[in-house]
Structure formats: C-alpha cells, structure tokens
Amino acid sequence: MNRKAFYHLLKRYVENDCTEEERKLVEQWYELLGDEEGIDTGLQPEEIKDSLSRLWPKIQEYTLVAETGKLVKPPAKIIPVWVRWLSAAVVAGSIITAAWWFLGDKRTQHAHHQEAIAGLRQVTNEKLFNDTVLLPDGSLVILEPKSIVRYSDRFTGPKREVYLEGNAFFKVTRNTRSPFYVYSKNIVTQVLGTSFFVKANPLTKNVEVAVQTGKVAVYEYGRETVQERKNDESSGVILKPNQKVIYNDTDHHFRTTLVEIPLPVVAEKNAEERITELNFVFDETPMARVLTYLEQAYHIEMVLDNGSLAKCLFSGDIKGQNLYEQLEIICESVQATYEIRGTKILIKGSGCE
C-alpha cells in the first residue's frame, strides 16, 4: 500500500464508508497513532504531515503483506474513543493539506503545459477520416478525426517535442542526438526512432501507448527518466514491439500487456516484403522450436508451464493467420491452452512423453 491509498482508506474510515476488514486494519493503525507522541489537533498542516510521516514507517512495517497474503498484525488493543476523534481530525487536516498541495501541483503543471504549447503550430483533423501530418524532421503523424497535434516549425536543440490531444499513430525518424517526445494528457512517450500509437480515452481518462516497432519509454509528466521511479509502484515502463501500456489517470498506475493483434517484427528495409516471406510451415517440429520461431517473429516471450510440452510435435501451415489464431491451432493440436500474462504468453498443458 502506498501513501495515497493510505490516506484514502483513512478518509473512508472517518466517513464510515469502509469494509469490516478495512475497519479492523485502520483500528490497528490507531493503536500506532495512540503511541505517537506530540500529535495535537491544533497542529499546523505541515506539523500534521510530519507526524503522519513519522507514523508511516510503522504502518508499513505492521501491514506488510507476507508471501501467504496474510497481514502481519500487531497485538490487538482496545482503542479509546478519544483516539478515534483525534486521528479523524489529523486525517481530515492532512487530506485537506494534501489536496491543496495536489491541486497546486496540478495548477503548476497546467501553467507549464500552456507555456510550452504557446506559439506552436497546431493541426486539427476536422475530417471524417485519418489525416497525415509531416513533421519538420520527416517524422509522420497519422491523426485520427477530432484529434489535435502541436509542434514547432523547426526541431532544434536536444529535444523534438509534440503535444497530442486525441489519437494518433507516429512513425518517427531516428535521431540519437535529439530524442522525440509526445505529450498526451499526463503522459510522456520518449523515443529515438520508432513507430507507435498513442490513444486517449475521454470516458475512462486512460492513455494507451502501443508499440509497433522499436522501443519507447512511457512515464508521467515531470519525470525525465523512468529510472527515477524504478522503485515506485506507479513508475513508467519501457515498451518493446507488440507491447502496450494503459495508464490510469485516477490511480496513476501503468498496466502493461500485449497489443490486440501482434504483428511480425522486421526492422530492416522492405519490412512488408520480408514479413510475407516468414515461413510459418512446420513438419513434425518440436514445440520448443515452434515457439522459438514465434518469439523471433513477434518479439514476444513464450513460456511453457510444463517442460514436457517442449517434446510435443507440431505439423501445420499457419501462414496468413494472426498470432493468436496461430496459437489456437498449435495448442489445439497438442491439447494445450495459452494465456496472456502481462507481456508474455504462457502455454499450459499436460505435455507429451
């Protein structure tokens, strides 16, 4: 549990809007709070925050989730009523303070965003079909209807920056001295040269980035590198071909998975011609070799949950099928199934002797 979830749970407890399990957990925290000296409802917001900061390591220690999934709990005590009222006041004060800081940060980000896009060229796709925009460096943007892209007339300096509202496909000209940045809502996509989709859903407030070729870094605005947040639950991610990430603007989490229809990856020239030459015909081929071929073609890791599956033999022509159709055919032939686990594919079955 992170601090944000911690404050939200305390707020729900004060408002009597939590489950019985959550209530018991919070009351264990109250015991810790009762042991904390110097907490006073008359404290200034900064002092309240400091008190909760001192309390936070204790809460992390006592609510650590073990491998069994059970909470490590301290001995239960009867919680005095005054502690409930005192902690409610502390929580309310900290929530108000946190909200003020959060909104202040949002206002600062908005001001920086407005300053950044001032004076940029704006292209709005008012057509009923996709429109193509050619950027100064030769990069290509396929802009979906009602979408907007803003960029400088000249890409000079260490960054090439583009601001997107809506959905678009980017095919970026490679330039190692000037990384390419796409800003969409609260998300930054950073690349050197590749092709990818950026989509913003106005209903769910999710932002989705899907990579077709190359590699991209995706992180929240204000974080210059993913490495800065590598230990954070909501840290950014590195995406490879046929991978996508869905960023939730509400909980600031990134969820990685595979694209809807993975395509074979050929980074060389005449890629389309090379893809048609891929040989998806197998004759009494061991499962391990079949999956290795698929991994190389799609750049997606395939995992066998049973070592004996590698001994199974597959024969068949699966050209002209997408990856998931190919997997259906392969798995059916050896009485197995497949599951998408994040950015990997797990093959499950009893195997062959």
mmCIF file of C-alpha atoms in Angstrom:
data_model
loop_
_atom_site.group_PDB
_atom_site.id
_atom_site.type_symbol
_atom_site.label_atom_id
_atom_site.label_comp_id
_atom_site.label_asym_id
_atom_site.label_seq_id
_atom_site.Cartn_x
_atom_site.Cartn_y
_atom_site.Cartn_z
ATOM 1 C CA MET A 1 0.000 0.000 0.000
ATOM 2 C CA ASN A 2 1.336 3.453 -0.882
ATOM 3 C CA ARG A 3 0.722 6.745 0.941
ATOM 4 C CA LYS A 4 -2.080 7.803 -1.403
ATOM 5 C CA ALA A 5 -4.037 4.609 -0.767
ATOM 6 C CA PHE A 6 -3.287 5.009 2.967
ATOM 7 C CA TYR A 7 -4.860 8.484 3.112
ATOM 8 C CA HIS A 8 -7.870 7.396 1.051
ATOM 9 C CA LEU A 9 -8.548 4.464 3.378
ATOM 10 C CA LEU A 10 -8.353 6.682 6.465
ATOM 11 C CA LYS A 11 -10.773 9.134 4.844
ATOM 12 C CA ARG A 12 -13.259 6.309 4.121
ATOM 13 C CA TYR A 13 -12.924 5.131 7.738
ATOM 14 C CA VAL A 14 -13.716 8.599 9.108
ATOM 15 C CA GLU A 15 -16.762 8.754 6.823
ATOM 16 C CA ASN A 16 -17.819 5.224 7.879
ATOM 17 C CA ASP A 17 -17.533 4.066 4.279
ATOM 18 C CA CYS A 18 -15.142 1.109 4.531
ATOM 19 C CA THR A 19 -15.453 -2.652 4.808
ATOM 20 C CA GLU A 20 -15.228 -4.563 8.099
ATOM 21 C CA GLU A 21 -11.772 -5.818 7.125
ATOM 22 C CA GLU A 22 -10.586 -2.288 6.366
ATOM 23 C CA ARG A 23 -12.083 -1.040 9.636
ATOM 24 C CA LYS A 24 -10.090 -3.598 11.648
ATOM 25 C CA LEU A 25 -6.925 -2.670 9.781
ATOM 26 C CA VAL A 26 -7.416 1.038 10.465
ATOM 27 C CA GLU A 27 -8.051 0.358 14.148
ATOM 28 C CA GLN A 28 -4.692 -1.393 14.293
ATOM 29 C CA TRP A 29 -3.207 1.811 12.886
ATOM 30 C CA TYR A 30 -4.997 3.772 15.620
ATOM 31 C CA GLU A 31 -3.024 1.822 18.187
ATOM 32 C CA LEU A 32 0.159 3.006 16.488
ATOM 33 C CA LEU A 33 -1.173 6.543 16.399
ATOM 34 C CA GLY A 34 -2.003 6.341 20.079
ATOM 35 C CA ASP A 35 1.652 5.528 20.741
ATOM 36 C CA GLU A 36 2.829 8.521 18.720
ATOM 37 C CA GLU A 37 3.676 11.415 20.982
ATOM 38 C CA GLY A 38 3.135 15.053 20.248
ATOM 39 C CA ILE A 39 0.123 14.753 17.920
ATOM 40 C CA ASP A 40 -2.341 17.534 18.583
ATOM 41 C CA THR A 41 -5.445 18.574 16.672
ATOM 42 C CA GLY A 42 -4.227 22.178 16.909
ATOM 43 C CA LEU A 43 -1.094 21.474 14.899
ATOM 44 C CA GLN A 44 -0.381 23.333 11.693
ATOM 45 C CA PRO A 45 -0.877 21.314 8.455
ATOM 46 C CA GLU A 46 2.888 20.970 7.986
ATOM 47 C CA GLU A 47 3.281 19.560 11.505
ATOM 48 C CA ILE A 48 0.369 17.177 10.953
ATOM 49 C CA LYS A 49 2.076 15.944 7.809
ATOM 50 C CA ASP A 50 5.348 15.458 9.736
ATOM 51 C CA SER A 51 3.527 13.427 12.412
ATOM 52 C CA LEU A 52 1.921 11.196 9.814
ATOM 53 C CA SER A 53 5.276 10.831 8.083
ATOM 54 C CA ARG A 54 6.730 9.528 11.349
ATOM 55 C CA LEU A 55 3.775 7.163 11.664
ATOM 56 C CA TRP A 56 4.044 5.869 8.075
ATOM 57 C CA PRO A 57 7.092 3.571 8.588
ATOM 58 C CA LYS A 58 5.285 1.871 11.479
ATOM 59 C CA ILE A 59 2.207 1.318 9.352
ATOM 60 C CA GLN A 60 4.312 -0.100 6.535
ATOM 61 C CA GLU A 61 6.018 -2.459 8.987
ATOM 62 C CA TYR A 62 2.820 -3.736 10.582
ATOM 63 C CA THR A 63 0.793 -4.045 7.399
ATOM 64 C CA LEU A 64 3.490 -5.752 5.324
ATOM 65 C CA VAL A 65 1.958 -8.463 3.175
ATOM 66 C CA ALA A 66 3.720 -11.776 3.540
ATOM 67 C CA GLU A 67 4.068 -14.417 0.845
ATOM 68 C CA THR A 68 0.951 -16.140 2.190
ATOM 69 C CA GLY A 69 -1.063 -12.974 1.512
ATOM 70 C CA LYS A 70 -1.840 -12.521 5.235
ATOM 71 C CA LEU A 71 -1.236 -9.292 7.071
ATOM 72 C CA VAL A 72 1.404 -9.195 9.768
ATOM 73 C CA LYS A 73 -0.627 -7.722 12.627
ATOM 74 C CA PRO A 74 0.386 -6.223 15.962
ATOM 75 C CA PRO A 75 -1.315 -7.394 19.178
ATOM 76 C CA ALA A 76 -4.864 -6.060 19.334
ATOM 77 C CA LYS A 77 -5.787 -3.433 21.901
ATOM 78 C CA ILE A 78 -8.965 -1.659 22.854
ATOM 79 C CA ILE A 79 -8.870 1.699 21.111
ATOM 80 C CA PRO A 80 -10.067 4.624 23.227
ATOM 81 C CA VAL A 81 -12.782 6.790 21.705
ATOM 82 C CA TRP A 82 -10.624 9.905 22.042
ATOM 83 C CA VAL A 83 -8.014 8.324 19.755
ATOM 84 C CA ARG A 84 -10.643 7.859 17.043
ATOM 85 C CA TRP A 85 -11.668 11.524 17.236
ATOM 86 C CA LEU A 86 -8.079 12.707 17.401
ATOM 87 C CA SER A 87 -6.963 10.632 14.426
ATOM 88 C CA ALA A 88 -10.052 11.674 12.459
ATOM 89 C CA ALA A 89 -9.055 15.292 12.981
ATOM 90 C CA VAL A 90 -5.465 14.558 11.965
ATOM 91 C CA VAL A 91 -6.604 12.671 8.856
ATOM 92 C CA ALA A 92 -9.043 15.400 7.863
ATOM 93 C CA GLY A 93 -6.328 18.023 8.249
ATOM 94 C CA SER A 94 -3.801 16.035 6.270
ATOM 95 C CA ILE A 95 -6.297 15.262 3.485
ATOM 96 C CA ILE A 96 -7.133 18.947 3.121
ATOM 97 C CA THR A 97 -3.429 19.805 3.101
ATOM 98 C CA ALA A 98 -2.602 17.012 0.642
ATOM 99 C CA ALA A 99 -5.463 18.110 -1.608
ATOM 100 C CA TRP A 100 -4.191 21.703 -1.554
ATOM 101 C CA TRP A 101 -0.682 20.566 -2.466
ATOM 102 C CA PHE A 102 -2.007 18.194 -5.147
ATOM 103 C CA LEU A 103 -4.165 20.873 -6.768
ATOM 104 C CA GLY A 104 -1.302 23.331 -6.528
ATOM 105 C CA ASP A 105 0.940 20.851 -8.336
ATOM 106 C CA LYS A 106 -1.749 20.324 -10.991
ATOM 107 C CA ARG A 107 -2.051 24.089 -11.475
ATOM 108 C CA THR A 108 1.723 24.357 -11.882
ATOM 109 C CA GLN A 109 1.753 21.538 -14.446
ATOM 110 C CA HIS A 110 -1.111 23.159 -16.361
ATOM 111 C CA ALA A 111 0.716 26.507 -16.400
ATOM 112 C CA HIS A 112 3.877 24.829 -17.698
ATOM 113 C CA HIS A 113 1.840 22.994 -20.356
ATOM 114 C CA GLN A 114 0.187 26.206 -21.555
ATOM 115 C CA GLU A 115 3.558 27.935 -21.684
ATOM 116 C CA ALA A 116 5.086 25.041 -23.657
ATOM 117 C CA ILE A 117 2.408 24.964 -26.385
ATOM 118 C CA ALA A 118 2.278 28.737 -26.828
ATOM 119 C CA GLY A 119 3.403 29.676 -30.326
ATOM 120 C CA LEU A 120 3.434 26.104 -31.659
ATOM 121 C CA ARG A 121 1.917 25.145 -34.972
ATOM 122 C CA GLN A 122 -1.464 23.452 -34.448
ATOM 123 C CA VAL A 123 -3.048 20.935 -36.798
ATOM 124 C CA THR A 124 -6.610 19.768 -36.123
ATOM 125 C CA ASN A 125 -8.104 16.879 -38.071
ATOM 126 C CA GLU A 126 -11.624 18.059 -38.857
ATOM 127 C CA LYS A 127 -12.111 15.365 -41.497
ATOM 128 C CA LEU A 128 -14.148 12.183 -41.117
ATOM 129 C CA PHE A 129 -11.100 10.040 -41.824
ATOM 130 C CA ASN A 130 -7.447 9.910 -40.730
ATOM 131 C CA ASP A 131 -5.189 12.745 -41.845
ATOM 132 C CA THR A 132 -1.416 12.611 -42.378
ATOM 133 C CA VAL A 133 0.853 15.293 -40.899
ATOM 134 C CA LEU A 134 4.517 15.551 -41.908
ATOM 135 C CA LEU A 135 6.750 16.961 -39.168
ATOM 136 C CA PRO A 136 9.861 19.119 -39.785
ATOM 137 C CA ASP A 137 12.256 16.203 -39.175
ATOM 138 C CA GLY A 138 10.468 13.927 -41.642
ATOM 139 C CA SER A 139 8.523 12.056 -38.957
ATOM 140 C CA LEU A 140 4.971 11.068 -39.844
ATOM 141 C CA VAL A 141 1.813 11.510 -37.774
ATOM 142 C CA ILE A 142 -1.433 9.832 -38.793
ATOM 143 C CA LEU A 143 -4.007 11.885 -36.944
ATOM 144 C CA GLU A 144 -7.437 10.433 -36.207
ATOM 145 C CA PRO A 145 -10.607 12.564 -36.604
ATOM 146 C CA LYS A 146 -11.098 15.333 -33.996
ATOM 147 C CA SER A 147 -7.521 14.919 -32.803
ATOM 148 C CA ILE A 148 -5.034 17.770 -32.448
ATOM 149 C CA VAL A 149 -1.246 17.818 -32.743
ATOM 150 C CA ARG A 150 1.012 20.778 -31.888
ATOM 151 C CA TYR A 151 4.692 21.085 -32.783
ATOM 152 C CA SER A 152 7.419 23.592 -33.563
ATOM 153 C CA ASP A 153 8.091 24.693 -37.139
ATOM 154 C CA ARG A 154 11.720 23.726 -36.566
ATOM 155 C CA PHE A 155 13.078 20.956 -34.373
ATOM 156 C CA THR A 156 16.227 22.461 -32.873
ATOM 157 C CA GLY A 157 18.016 21.640 -29.665
ATOM 158 C CA PRO A 158 18.221 18.410 -27.676
ATOM 159 C CA LYS A 159 14.510 17.528 -27.895
ATOM 160 C CA ARG A 160 11.838 17.113 -30.547
ATOM 161 C CA GLU A 161 8.545 17.765 -28.732
ATOM 162 C CA VAL A 162 4.983 17.135 -29.921
ATOM 163 C CA TYR A 163 1.746 17.694 -27.998
ATOM 164 C CA LEU A 164 -1.215 15.446 -28.780
ATOM 165 C CA GLU A 165 -4.897 15.620 -27.961
ATOM 166 C CA GLY A 166 -6.792 12.521 -29.068
ATOM 167 C CA ASN A 167 -5.405 9.563 -31.024
ATOM 168 C CA ALA A 168 -2.534 9.270 -33.480
ATOM 169 C CA PHE A 169 -0.002 6.898 -34.982
ATOM 170 C CA PHE A 170 3.619 8.110 -35.064
ATOM 171 C CA LYS A 171 6.419 6.940 -37.333
ATOM 172 C CA VAL A 172 9.466 8.769 -36.013
ATOM 173 C CA THR A 173 12.642 9.496 -37.935
ATOM 174 C CA ARG A 174 15.605 8.255 -35.900
ATOM 175 C CA ASN A 175 17.900 10.881 -34.396
ATOM 176 C CA THR A 176 20.056 9.739 -31.447
ATOM 177 C CA ARG A 177 21.122 13.318 -30.678
ATOM 178 C CA SER A 178 17.541 14.567 -30.358
ATOM 179 C CA PRO A 179 15.020 12.199 -28.710
ATOM 180 C CA PHE A 180 11.397 12.529 -29.761
ATOM 181 C CA TYR A 181 8.784 13.295 -27.054
ATOM 182 C CA VAL A 182 4.998 13.009 -27.313
ATOM 183 C CA TYR A 183 2.960 14.643 -24.538
ATOM 184 C CA SER A 184 -0.579 13.321 -24.147
ATOM 185 C CA LYS A 185 -2.531 14.375 -21.050
ATOM 186 C CA ASN A 186 -0.279 13.478 -18.111
ATOM 187 C CA ILE A 187 1.855 11.002 -20.057
ATOM 188 C CA VAL A 188 5.173 11.388 -21.864
ATOM 189 C CA THR A 189 6.315 8.950 -24.553
ATOM 190 C CA GLN A 190 10.039 9.182 -25.319
ATOM 191 C CA VAL A 191 11.669 7.562 -28.356
ATOM 192 C CA LEU A 192 14.697 7.816 -30.618
ATOM 193 C CA GLY A 193 13.128 6.421 -33.773
ATOM 194 C CA THR A 194 10.224 4.017 -33.961
ATOM 195 C CA SER A 195 6.514 3.650 -34.704
ATOM 196 C CA PHE A 196 3.762 3.583 -32.113
ATOM 197 C CA PHE A 197 0.173 4.539 -31.308
ATOM 198 C CA VAL A 198 -0.977 6.997 -28.630
ATOM 199 C CA LYS A 199 -4.652 6.939 -27.681
ATOM 200 C CA ALA A 200 -6.512 8.924 -25.019
ATOM 201 C CA ASN A 201 -9.937 7.719 -23.879
ATOM 202 C CA PRO A 202 -12.051 10.709 -22.737
ATOM 203 C CA LEU A 203 -14.526 8.450 -20.907
ATOM 204 C CA THR A 204 -12.122 6.343 -18.821
ATOM 205 C CA LYS A 205 -9.386 9.016 -18.791
ATOM 206 C CA ASN A 206 -6.916 6.271 -19.696
ATOM 207 C CA VAL A 207 -3.987 6.864 -22.021
ATOM 208 C CA GLU A 208 -2.752 3.927 -24.083
ATOM 209 C CA VAL A 209 0.600 3.633 -25.858
ATOM 210 C CA ALA A 210 1.177 0.665 -28.184
ATOM 211 C CA VAL A 211 4.492 -0.033 -29.935
ATOM 212 C CA GLN A 212 4.704 -1.388 -33.456
ATOM 213 C CA THR A 213 8.474 -1.184 -33.998
ATOM 214 C CA GLY A 214 11.424 -0.057 -31.898
ATOM 215 C CA LYS A 215 11.372 0.749 -28.207
ATOM 216 C CA VAL A 216 9.776 3.583 -26.217
ATOM 217 C CA ALA A 217 9.789 4.850 -22.637
ATOM 218 C CA VAL A 218 6.467 5.937 -21.143
ATOM 219 C CA TYR A 219 6.194 7.830 -17.877
ATOM 220 C CA GLU A 220 4.266 10.569 -16.105
ATOM 221 C CA TYR A 221 4.875 14.210 -16.948
ATOM 222 C CA GLY A 222 7.536 15.718 -14.714
ATOM 223 C CA ARG A 223 9.698 12.574 -14.607
ATOM 224 C CA GLU A 224 12.607 12.939 -17.004
ATOM 225 C CA THR A 225 13.661 9.308 -16.811
ATOM 226 C CA VAL A 226 11.970 6.073 -15.902
ATOM 227 C CA GLN A 227 14.973 5.197 -13.715
ATOM 228 C CA GLU A 228 13.970 7.952 -11.275
ATOM 229 C CA ARG A 229 10.844 5.948 -10.446
ATOM 230 C CA LYS A 230 12.075 2.350 -10.769
ATOM 231 C CA ASN A 231 11.096 1.529 -7.175
ATOM 232 C CA ASP A 232 7.692 3.199 -7.383
ATOM 233 C CA GLU A 233 4.549 1.158 -7.967
ATOM 234 C CA SER A 234 3.366 3.736 -10.489
ATOM 235 C CA SER A 235 6.717 4.052 -12.270
ATOM 236 C CA GLY A 236 6.971 4.365 -16.018
ATOM 237 C CA VAL A 237 7.706 1.478 -18.346
ATOM 238 C CA ILE A 238 9.863 0.503 -21.312
ATOM 239 C CA LEU A 239 7.828 -0.935 -24.198
ATOM 240 C CA LYS A 240 9.043 -3.187 -26.991
ATOM 241 C CA PRO A 241 7.302 -4.219 -30.237
ATOM 242 C CA ASN A 242 3.776 -5.644 -29.837
ATOM 243 C CA GLN A 243 3.585 -4.380 -26.250
ATOM 244 C CA LYS A 244 1.305 -1.680 -24.919
ATOM 245 C CA VAL A 245 0.727 0.140 -21.659
ATOM 246 C CA ILE A 246 -2.510 1.524 -20.263
ATOM 247 C CA TYR A 247 -2.061 4.449 -17.885
ATOM 248 C CA ASN A 248 -4.882 5.197 -15.464
ATOM 249 C CA ASP A 249 -5.097 8.897 -14.622
ATOM 250 C CA THR A 250 -7.037 8.171 -11.418
ATOM 251 C CA ASP A 251 -4.616 5.853 -9.621
ATOM 252 C CA HIS A 252 -1.501 6.785 -11.675
ATOM 253 C CA HIS A 253 -0.736 3.127 -12.406
ATOM 254 C CA PHE A 254 0.732 1.624 -15.568
ATOM 255 C CA ARG A 255 -0.568 -1.762 -16.761
ATOM 256 C CA THR A 256 1.443 -3.495 -19.479
ATOM 257 C CA THR A 257 0.071 -6.140 -21.812
ATOM 258 C CA LEU A 258 0.170 -7.161 -25.480
ATOM 259 C CA VAL A 259 -1.475 -5.323 -28.368
ATOM 260 C CA GLU A 260 -4.783 -6.616 -29.749
ATOM 261 C CA ILE A 261 -3.205 -8.050 -32.917
ATOM 262 C CA PRO A 262 0.577 -8.606 -32.677
ATOM 263 C CA LEU A 263 2.399 -8.284 -35.999
ATOM 264 C CA PRO A 264 5.663 -9.882 -37.116
ATOM 265 C CA VAL A 265 8.573 -7.531 -36.486
ATOM 266 C CA VAL A 266 11.109 -6.907 -39.228
ATOM 267 C CA ALA A 267 13.218 -3.821 -38.580
ATOM 268 C CA GLU A 268 15.053 -3.880 -41.913
ATOM 269 C CA LYS A 269 14.101 -2.168 -45.164
ATOM 270 C CA ASN A 270 11.285 -3.669 -47.223
ATOM 271 C CA ALA A 271 9.764 -4.947 -43.980
ATOM 272 C CA GLU A 272 6.399 -5.758 -45.540
ATOM 273 C CA GLU A 273 8.011 -7.943 -48.185
ATOM 274 C CA ARG A 274 10.162 -9.679 -45.575
ATOM 275 C CA ILE A 275 7.094 -10.407 -43.412
ATOM 276 C CA THR A 276 5.376 -12.231 -46.262
ATOM 277 C CA GLU A 277 8.498 -14.404 -46.597
ATOM 278 C CA LEU A 278 8.285 -15.650 -42.999
ATOM 279 C CA ASN A 279 7.875 -19.401 -43.056
ATOM 280 C CA PHE A 280 5.047 -20.479 -40.751
ATOM 281 C CA VAL A 281 5.013 -24.052 -42.090
ATOM 282 C CA PHE A 282 6.055 -26.805 -39.687
ATOM 283 C CA ASP A 283 6.512 -30.537 -40.183
ATOM 284 C CA GLU A 284 6.848 -32.734 -37.074
ATOM 285 C CA THR A 285 8.609 -29.831 -35.366
ATOM 286 C CA PRO A 286 9.187 -29.938 -31.587
ATOM 287 C CA MET A 287 7.040 -27.437 -29.689
ATOM 288 C CA ALA A 288 10.129 -25.714 -28.264
ATOM 289 C CA ARG A 289 11.383 -24.884 -31.785
ATOM 290 C CA VAL A 290 7.925 -23.728 -32.933
ATOM 291 C CA LEU A 291 7.653 -21.299 -30.017
ATOM 292 C CA THR A 292 11.217 -20.061 -30.533
ATOM 293 C CA TYR A 293 10.307 -19.247 -34.133
ATOM 294 C CA LEU A 294 7.210 -17.336 -32.990
ATOM 295 C CA GLU A 295 9.272 -15.463 -30.402
ATOM 296 C CA GLN A 296 11.736 -14.355 -33.046
ATOM 297 C CA ALA A 297 8.963 -13.358 -35.439
ATOM 298 C CA TYR A 298 6.854 -11.354 -32.970
ATOM 299 C CA HIS A 299 9.426 -10.403 -30.300
ATOM 300 C CA ILE A 300 7.106 -11.840 -27.622
ATOM 301 C CA GLU A 301 8.347 -14.215 -24.943
ATOM 302 C CA MET A 302 6.646 -17.611 -24.901
ATOM 303 C CA VAL A 303 6.727 -19.633 -21.671
ATOM 304 C CA LEU A 304 5.908 -23.331 -21.185
ATOM 305 C CA ASP A 305 4.420 -24.130 -17.780
ATOM 306 C CA ASN A 306 5.279 -27.809 -18.272
ATOM 307 C CA GLY A 307 8.689 -28.906 -19.548
ATOM 308 C CA SER A 308 7.251 -31.983 -21.247
ATOM 309 C CA LEU A 309 5.305 -29.702 -23.643
ATOM 310 C CA ALA A 310 8.606 -28.985 -25.394
ATOM 311 C CA LYS A 311 8.657 -32.606 -26.613
ATOM 312 C CA CYS A 312 5.289 -32.335 -28.393
ATOM 313 C CA LEU A 313 5.468 -32.270 -32.181
ATOM 314 C CA PHE A 314 3.507 -29.888 -34.404
ATOM 315 C CA SER A 315 2.761 -30.106 -38.120
ATOM 316 C CA GLY A 316 0.810 -27.459 -39.978
ATOM 317 C CA ASP A 317 0.724 -24.431 -42.257
ATOM 318 C CA ILE A 318 -0.271 -21.353 -40.224
ATOM 319 C CA LYS A 319 0.662 -18.643 -42.720
ATOM 320 C CA GLY A 320 -1.928 -15.881 -43.139
ATOM 321 C CA GLN A 321 -3.134 -16.175 -39.525
ATOM 322 C CA ASN A 322 -2.530 -13.627 -36.779
ATOM 323 C CA LEU A 323 -0.510 -14.711 -33.745
ATOM 324 C CA TYR A 324 -3.494 -15.619 -31.567
ATOM 325 C CA GLU A 325 -5.059 -17.701 -34.343
ATOM 326 C CA GLN A 326 -1.715 -19.445 -34.824
ATOM 327 C CA LEU A 327 -1.519 -20.209 -31.105
ATOM 328 C CA GLU A 328 -5.065 -21.585 -31.124
ATOM 329 C CA ILE A 329 -4.138 -24.023 -33.907
ATOM 330 C CA ILE A 330 -0.870 -25.044 -32.256
ATOM 331 C CA CYS A 331 -2.383 -25.521 -28.800
ATOM 332 C CA GLU A 332 -5.367 -27.488 -30.111
ATOM 333 C CA SER A 333 -3.031 -29.939 -31.828
ATOM 334 C CA VAL A 334 -1.247 -30.779 -28.559
ATOM 335 C CA GLN A 335 -4.260 -30.387 -26.240
ATOM 336 C CA ALA A 336 -2.897 -27.262 -24.607
ATOM 337 C CA THR A 337 -4.125 -23.720 -23.949
ATOM 338 C CA TYR A 338 -2.469 -20.308 -23.831
ATOM 339 C CA GLU A 339 -2.856 -17.250 -21.623
ATOM 340 C CA ILE A 340 -1.565 -13.702 -21.908
ATOM 341 C CA ARG A 341 0.373 -12.858 -18.759
ATOM 342 C CA GLY A 342 1.418 -9.229 -18.937
ATOM 343 C CA THR A 343 3.727 -9.012 -21.948
ATOM 344 C CA LYS A 344 4.351 -12.780 -22.088
ATOM 345 C CA ILE A 345 2.349 -15.744 -23.361
ATOM 346 C CA LEU A 346 2.028 -18.812 -21.148
ATOM 347 C CA ILE A 347 1.383 -22.203 -22.761
ATOM 348 C CA LYS A 348 -0.344 -24.693 -20.439
ATOM 349 C CA GLY A 349 -0.872 -28.404 -20.964
ATOM 350 C CA SER A 350 -0.029 -31.900 -19.790
ATOM 351 C CA GLY A 351 2.684 -32.285 -22.418
ATOM 352 C CA CYS A 352 3.981 -35.308 -24.292
ATOM 353 C CA GLU A 353 6.131 -38.274 -23.288
#
